[in-house]
């Protein structure tokens, strides 16, 4: 057996069927890989949908979060390579082959990251796809990355276990994969990007949902950075300009409000807004070339994104750094964030 594919699932009755259908129809022979679904305490029909699929190893656990679910799946995996995807992803037929190929070809490669695509037509979803593609452009330039997302991730099982898997203090599907990637990269492991290993995904369909997701990710990202402080400066996945946008967005808003007390603050907000537009220009031009409608809206969406991220970072700094929550408190944190 070459690979164990692990899919954590929580209330995934609407999506996991397509995911499992796609996983069963890979270019690699079915006898060469196993599929493991870890039901993380679902209270819908997820178990029934999984049961309708043949040759699936199904594991049930009480709700403990995706990090614990993935670790549970790995503990029962039999292959030397473990591969993760999410229950709302639909892998392409050659996805598994593209994911495990680099690990089999090069013993120095420890982990592999694939890529997202979407078939959605909503403005928000199209923007999210362009955002990912912008980050993929950064990853293509690197021979060694430090950011392997669980929607399309492969690891050598022995190395994954050496690092004790995902940190289960991350109770939601947010940044636990980043934290493990940071640890592995800091220890000198080589991880690579495989852009042809594609999974189709349902991105946020509305801007409100997108901004909520950005707040949530920024919040939990602060915990990952607290555990790996050297990654505060840079990583292979995050454009540096995004950090400048994150600082400028609240500055624009604050100066606009202060404009009630003096014209100089209004001028300051205009200057900050122009600076924001200037540093956002490369992404905007790239987006315009690929999707003129979304590209024309991207400056406003980028501003909203930066504001949501700043709010998440600010809340994360308070909780994870200033208040310095105890581990027991962190373990009790749930989907309220």
Short mmCIF file of C-alpha atoms in Angstrom, two decimals:
data_model
loop_
_atom_site.label_atom_id
_atom_site.label_comp_id
_atom_site.label_asym_id
_atom_site.label_seq_id
_atom_site.Cartn_x
_atom_site.Cartn_y
_atom_site.Cartn_z
CA UNK A 1 0.00 0.00 0.00
CA UNK A 2 1.38 3.38 -1.04
CA UNK A 3 -0.83 5.91 0.74
CA UNK A 4 -3.49 6.41 3.39
CA UNK A 5 -5.94 9.20 2.56
CA UNK A 6 -7.52 10.71 5.67
CA UNK A 7 -10.67 12.85 5.61
CA UNK A 8 -11.95 14.42 8.85
CA UNK A 9 -15.68 15.09 8.74
CA UNK A 10 -18.05 17.09 10.92
CA UNK A 11 -21.66 17.50 9.79
CA UNK A 12 -20.52 16.97 6.21
CA UNK A 13 -23.54 15.14 4.81
CA UNK A 14 -23.91 17.61 1.92
CA UNK A 15 -20.34 17.39 0.64
CA UNK A 16 -18.55 14.23 1.72
CA UNK A 17 -20.30 12.02 -0.83
CA UNK A 18 -18.70 13.86 -3.74
CA UNK A 19 -15.36 13.84 -1.94
CA UNK A 20 -15.41 10.07 -1.45
CA UNK A 21 -16.61 9.43 -5.01
CA UNK A 22 -13.62 11.40 -6.31
CA UNK A 23 -11.20 9.65 -3.97
CA UNK A 24 -12.41 6.25 -5.14
CA UNK A 25 -11.78 7.18 -8.77
CA UNK A 26 -8.07 8.02 -8.80
CA UNK A 27 -5.51 7.14 -11.46
CA UNK A 28 -3.69 5.05 -8.87
CA UNK A 29 -5.03 1.52 -8.44
CA UNK A 30 -7.56 1.28 -5.61
CA UNK A 31 -5.57 -1.47 -3.91
CA UNK A 32 -2.61 0.91 -3.58
CA UNK A 33 -4.27 3.29 -1.13
CA UNK A 34 -6.81 3.27 1.67
CA UNK A 35 -9.43 5.89 2.51
CA UNK A 36 -10.04 6.71 6.16
CA UNK A 37 -12.93 8.93 7.26
CA UNK A 38 -12.86 10.23 10.83
CA UNK A 39 -16.33 11.36 11.91
CA UNK A 40 -15.70 14.06 14.50
CA UNK A 41 -18.98 13.67 16.40
CA UNK A 42 -21.32 14.64 13.55
CA UNK A 43 -25.01 14.97 14.41
CA UNK A 44 -26.30 14.88 10.84
CA UNK A 45 -26.32 12.07 8.26
CA UNK A 46 -22.56 12.07 7.63
CA UNK A 47 -22.19 8.49 8.92
CA UNK A 48 -24.99 7.26 6.65
CA UNK A 49 -23.43 8.89 3.58
CA UNK A 50 -20.05 7.36 4.38
CA UNK A 51 -21.63 3.93 4.93
CA UNK A 52 -22.99 3.97 1.37
CA UNK A 53 -19.43 3.97 0.03
CA UNK A 54 -17.52 0.72 -0.23
CA UNK A 55 -14.04 -0.02 1.04
CA UNK A 56 -13.90 2.95 3.43
CA UNK A 57 -12.36 2.69 6.88
CA UNK A 58 -14.73 4.69 9.08
CA UNK A 59 -13.70 5.94 12.52
CA UNK A 60 -16.07 7.69 14.92
CA UNK A 61 -15.00 9.92 17.78
CA UNK A 62 -16.56 12.48 20.07
CA UNK A 63 -16.28 16.03 18.82
CA UNK A 64 -12.68 17.06 19.44
CA UNK A 65 -11.84 19.20 16.42
CA UNK A 66 -10.17 18.49 13.07
CA UNK A 67 -6.63 18.37 14.46
CA UNK A 68 -7.56 15.52 16.81
CA UNK A 69 -9.56 13.82 14.04
CA UNK A 70 -6.63 13.83 11.65
CA UNK A 71 -4.27 12.54 14.32
CA UNK A 72 -6.76 9.76 15.08
CA UNK A 73 -6.83 8.80 11.42
CA UNK A 74 -3.05 8.69 11.23
CA UNK A 75 -2.91 6.40 14.27
CA UNK A 76 -4.89 3.81 12.30
CA UNK A 77 -3.29 4.38 8.90
CA UNK A 78 -1.25 1.54 7.39
CA UNK A 79 0.68 3.20 4.56
CA UNK A 80 4.07 4.96 4.79
CA UNK A 81 2.58 8.12 3.26
CA UNK A 82 -0.44 9.90 4.73
CA UNK A 83 -2.49 12.28 2.63
CA UNK A 84 -5.12 14.72 3.87
CA UNK A 85 -8.01 16.47 2.21
CA UNK A 86 -11.19 18.03 3.57
CA UNK A 87 -14.74 16.75 3.39
CA UNK A 88 -15.81 19.70 1.21
CA UNK A 89 -13.09 19.09 -1.38
CA UNK A 90 -13.37 17.14 -4.63
CA UNK A 91 -9.94 15.87 -5.73
CA UNK A 92 -9.14 15.56 -9.42
CA UNK A 93 -8.49 12.02 -10.76
CA UNK A 94 -4.70 12.42 -10.72
CA UNK A 95 -4.61 14.28 -7.40
CA UNK A 96 -3.29 11.41 -5.30
CA UNK A 97 -0.66 10.51 -7.89
CA UNK A 98 0.56 14.12 -7.97
CA UNK A 99 0.62 14.30 -4.16
CA UNK A 100 2.63 11.18 -3.39
CA UNK A 101 4.86 11.29 -6.48
CA UNK A 102 7.38 13.81 -5.06
CA UNK A 103 7.68 11.83 -1.82
CA UNK A 104 8.38 8.62 -3.70
CA UNK A 105 10.82 10.29 -6.10
CA UNK A 106 12.91 12.22 -3.56
CA UNK A 107 13.70 10.85 -0.08
CA UNK A 108 14.62 14.37 1.06
CA UNK A 109 11.05 15.61 0.59
CA UNK A 110 9.01 15.30 3.79
CA UNK A 111 5.71 16.94 2.84
CA UNK A 112 3.78 18.07 -0.23
CA UNK A 113 1.12 20.74 -0.64
CA UNK A 114 -1.47 20.80 -3.44
CA UNK A 115 -3.73 23.56 -4.76
CA UNK A 116 -7.34 24.75 -4.74
CA UNK A 117 -9.67 25.36 -7.66
CA UNK A 118 -13.35 26.30 -7.66
CA UNK A 119 -16.25 26.20 -10.09
CA UNK A 120 -18.26 28.83 -8.22
CA UNK A 121 -19.50 32.00 -9.87
CA UNK A 122 -20.13 34.27 -6.87
CA UNK A 123 -17.99 37.41 -6.62
CA UNK A 124 -16.62 36.42 -3.22
CA UNK A 125 -15.66 32.91 -4.30
CA UNK A 126 -13.98 34.21 -7.45
CA UNK A 127 -12.00 36.69 -5.37
CA UNK A 128 -10.91 33.94 -2.97
CA UNK A 129 -9.64 31.87 -5.89
CA UNK A 130 -7.64 34.81 -7.23
CA UNK A 131 -6.25 35.36 -3.74
CA UNK A 132 -5.07 31.76 -3.57
CA UNK A 133 -3.55 31.94 -7.04
CA UNK A 134 -1.60 35.03 -6.00
CA UNK A 135 -0.15 33.06 -3.08
CA UNK A 136 0.54 30.08 -5.32
CA UNK A 137 2.67 32.37 -7.48
CA UNK A 138 4.85 32.96 -4.41
CA UNK A 139 5.09 29.25 -3.64
CA UNK A 140 6.14 28.37 -7.19
CA UNK A 141 9.28 30.44 -6.70
CA UNK A 142 10.42 28.40 -3.70
CA UNK A 143 12.12 25.02 -3.60
CA UNK A 144 11.22 24.67 0.07
CA UNK A 145 7.97 25.95 1.59
CA UNK A 146 6.75 26.25 5.17
CA UNK A 147 3.00 26.19 4.67
CA UNK A 148 1.21 22.89 3.95
CA UNK A 149 -2.58 23.24 4.15
CA UNK A 150 -4.70 20.24 5.09
CA UNK A 151 -7.07 20.60 2.15
CA UNK A 152 -4.32 19.00 0.07
CA UNK A 153 -1.40 17.73 2.14
CA UNK A 154 0.88 14.69 2.13
CA UNK A 155 3.47 13.64 4.72
CA UNK A 156 5.78 10.78 5.45
CA UNK A 157 3.94 9.02 8.25
CA UNK A 158 7.01 8.41 10.38
CA UNK A 159 7.96 12.10 10.31
CA UNK A 160 4.38 13.18 11.05
CA UNK A 161 4.38 10.91 14.12
CA UNK A 162 7.82 12.17 15.13
CA UNK A 163 6.26 15.64 15.45
CA UNK A 164 3.22 14.19 17.27
CA UNK A 165 0.94 15.42 14.50
CA UNK A 166 -1.32 18.42 14.71
CA UNK A 167 -1.54 20.48 17.89
CA UNK A 168 -4.95 19.63 19.38
CA UNK A 169 -5.17 22.95 21.22
CA UNK A 170 -6.45 24.22 17.86
CA UNK A 171 -10.09 23.24 18.27
CA UNK A 172 -11.36 24.55 14.95
CA UNK A 173 -10.25 24.05 11.36
CA UNK A 174 -7.93 27.01 11.40
CA UNK A 175 -4.12 27.31 11.48
CA UNK A 176 -3.39 23.90 13.01
CA UNK A 177 -1.86 22.95 9.66
CA UNK A 178 0.15 26.17 9.61
CA UNK A 179 1.55 25.47 13.08
CA UNK A 180 2.71 21.96 12.16
CA UNK A 181 4.27 23.26 8.94
CA UNK A 182 6.16 25.90 10.90
CA UNK A 183 7.51 23.30 13.34
CA UNK A 184 8.65 21.00 10.56
CA UNK A 185 10.29 23.80 8.60
CA UNK A 186 12.07 25.08 11.69
CA UNK A 187 13.45 21.57 12.19
CA UNK A 188 14.94 21.58 8.70
CA UNK A 189 12.46 19.41 6.80
CA UNK A 190 11.92 20.01 3.10
CA UNK A 191 8.33 20.61 1.97
CA UNK A 192 7.34 21.39 -1.60
CA UNK A 193 4.43 22.78 -3.61
CA UNK A 194 2.75 20.57 -6.22
CA UNK A 195 0.50 22.99 -8.16
CA UNK A 196 -0.89 20.26 -10.41
CA UNK A 197 -2.35 18.34 -7.44
CA UNK A 198 -5.79 19.91 -7.58
CA UNK A 199 -8.88 19.73 -5.41
CA UNK A 200 -12.07 21.64 -6.16
CA UNK A 201 -13.50 23.47 -3.17
CA UNK A 202 -16.49 25.52 -2.09
CA UNK A 203 -15.03 28.90 -1.14
CA UNK A 204 -17.06 31.42 0.90
CA UNK A 205 -19.97 32.50 -1.30
CA UNK A 206 -20.54 35.91 0.29
CA UNK A 207 -18.20 38.68 1.33
CA UNK A 208 -19.59 38.57 4.87
CA UNK A 209 -18.66 34.88 5.15
CA UNK A 210 -15.25 35.61 3.65
CA UNK A 211 -14.49 38.41 6.11
CA UNK A 212 -15.60 36.23 9.04
CA UNK A 213 -13.23 33.51 7.83
CA UNK A 214 -10.37 36.01 7.59
CA UNK A 215 -11.01 37.22 11.13
CA UNK A 216 -11.07 33.63 12.40
CA UNK A 217 -7.90 32.63 10.59
CA UNK A 218 -6.01 35.73 11.74
CA UNK A 219 -7.04 35.02 15.32
CA UNK A 220 -5.80 31.42 15.33
CA UNK A 221 -2.74 32.36 13.30
CA UNK A 222 -1.58 34.34 16.32
CA UNK A 223 -1.48 31.12 18.34
CA UNK A 224 0.58 29.44 15.61
CA UNK A 225 2.99 32.38 15.62
CA UNK A 226 3.18 32.41 19.40
CA UNK A 227 4.38 28.81 19.23
CA UNK A 228 6.76 29.64 16.34
CA UNK A 229 7.72 33.31 16.84
CA UNK A 230 10.31 33.36 14.06
CA UNK A 231 7.44 33.12 11.56
CA UNK A 232 6.03 36.49 12.60
CA UNK A 233 8.38 38.20 10.16
CA UNK A 234 7.66 36.10 7.07
CA UNK A 235 6.61 32.75 5.66
CA UNK A 236 6.42 31.32 2.16
CA UNK A 237 2.65 31.74 1.84
CA UNK A 238 1.93 35.26 3.05
CA UNK A 239 2.70 38.25 0.79
CA UNK A 240 4.52 40.94 2.77
CA UNK A 241 2.21 43.56 1.29
CA UNK A 242 -0.67 41.93 3.15
CA UNK A 243 0.91 42.97 6.44
CA UNK A 244 1.13 46.58 5.29
CA UNK A 245 -2.51 46.45 4.22
CA UNK A 246 -3.42 45.08 7.64
CA UNK A 247 -1.85 48.15 9.27
CA UNK A 248 -3.20 50.71 6.82
CA UNK A 249 -6.85 49.60 6.93
CA UNK A 250 -7.50 50.51 10.59
CA UNK A 251 -5.43 53.66 10.11
CA UNK A 252 -7.75 54.79 7.31
CA UNK A 253 -10.83 54.12 9.43
CA UNK A 254 -9.41 55.77 12.54
CA UNK A 255 -8.30 58.89 10.69
CA UNK A 256 -11.70 59.21 9.04
CA UNK A 257 -13.38 59.16 12.44
CA UNK A 258 -10.86 61.64 13.83
CA UNK A 259 -11.70 63.86 10.86
CA UNK A 260 -14.68 65.03 12.90
CA UNK A 261 -12.19 66.89 15.09
CA UNK A 262 -9.93 68.38 12.47
CA UNK A 263 -9.31 68.56 8.75
CA UNK A 264 -5.74 67.36 9.13
CA UNK A 265 -7.05 63.89 10.02
CA UNK A 266 -9.11 63.82 6.82
CA UNK A 267 -5.97 64.57 4.83
CA UNK A 268 -4.22 61.80 6.73
CA UNK A 269 -6.96 59.32 5.85
CA UNK A 270 -6.72 60.28 2.18
CA UNK A 271 -2.96 59.78 2.25
CA UNK A 272 -3.36 56.38 3.95
CA UNK A 273 -6.03 55.37 1.41
CA UNK A 274 -3.78 56.33 -1.49
CA UNK A 275 -0.94 54.33 0.05
CA UNK A 276 -3.28 51.36 0.41
CA UNK A 277 -4.32 51.61 -3.24
CA UNK A 278 -0.70 51.90 -4.35
CA UNK A 279 0.53 48.79 -2.55
CA UNK A 280 -2.59 46.91 -3.69
CA UNK A 281 -2.00 47.80 -7.34
CA UNK A 282 0.00 44.66 -8.34
CA UNK A 283 -2.74 42.34 -7.09
CA UNK A 284 -5.46 44.53 -8.61
CA UNK A 285 -3.81 44.50 -12.04
CA UNK A 286 -3.33 40.74 -11.89
CA UNK A 287 -6.97 40.29 -10.87
CA UNK A 288 -8.19 42.61 -13.63
CA UNK A 289 -6.35 40.52 -16.22
CA UNK A 290 -7.98 37.30 -15.02
CA UNK A 291 -11.42 38.54 -13.95
CA UNK A 292 -12.24 42.18 -14.79
CA UNK A 293 -15.35 42.32 -12.61
CA UNK A 294 -13.64 40.98 -9.51
CA UNK A 295 -10.51 42.95 -10.30
CA UNK A 296 -12.43 46.22 -10.35
CA UNK A 297 -13.85 45.44 -6.92
CA UNK A 298 -10.65 44.10 -5.43
CA UNK A 299 -9.42 47.34 -3.76
CA UNK A 300 -12.59 47.49 -1.67
CA UNK A 301 -12.50 43.77 -0.92
CA UNK A 302 -8.83 44.02 0.05
CA UNK A 303 -9.69 46.86 2.43
CA UNK A 304 -12.43 44.77 4.04
CA UNK A 305 -10.07 41.80 4.25
CA UNK A 306 -7.38 43.87 5.94
CA UNK A 307 -9.85 45.26 8.47
CA UNK A 308 -11.10 41.76 9.32
CA UNK A 309 -7.55 40.45 9.63
CA UNK A 310 -6.54 43.35 11.87
CA UNK A 311 -9.49 42.64 14.16
CA UNK A 312 -8.53 38.96 14.32
CA UNK A 313 -4.87 39.72 14.98
CA UNK A 314 -5.79 42.26 17.67
CA UNK A 315 -8.07 39.80 19.42
CA UNK A 316 -5.45 37.07 19.06
CA UNK A 317 -2.72 39.27 20.51
CA UNK A 318 -4.88 39.95 23.54
CA UNK A 319 -5.85 36.31 24.10
CA UNK A 320 -2.64 34.52 23.19
CA UNK A 321 0.01 37.07 24.18
CA UNK A 322 -1.24 39.63 26.70
CA UNK A 323 -3.70 37.56 28.67
CA UNK A 324 -1.59 34.44 28.00
CA UNK A 325 -4.44 32.00 28.37
CA UNK A 326 -3.54 28.77 30.10
CA UNK A 327 -3.54 25.59 28.05
CA UNK A 328 -6.70 24.43 29.77
CA UNK A 329 -8.44 27.64 28.76
CA UNK A 330 -7.23 27.27 25.19
CA UNK A 331 -8.52 23.70 25.11
CA UNK A 332 -11.97 24.95 26.08
CA UNK A 333 -12.11 27.50 23.27
CA UNK A 334 -14.68 26.54 20.65
CA UNK A 335 -16.39 27.76 17.51
CA UNK A 336 -17.29 31.08 19.13
CA UNK A 337 -14.13 32.37 17.45
#
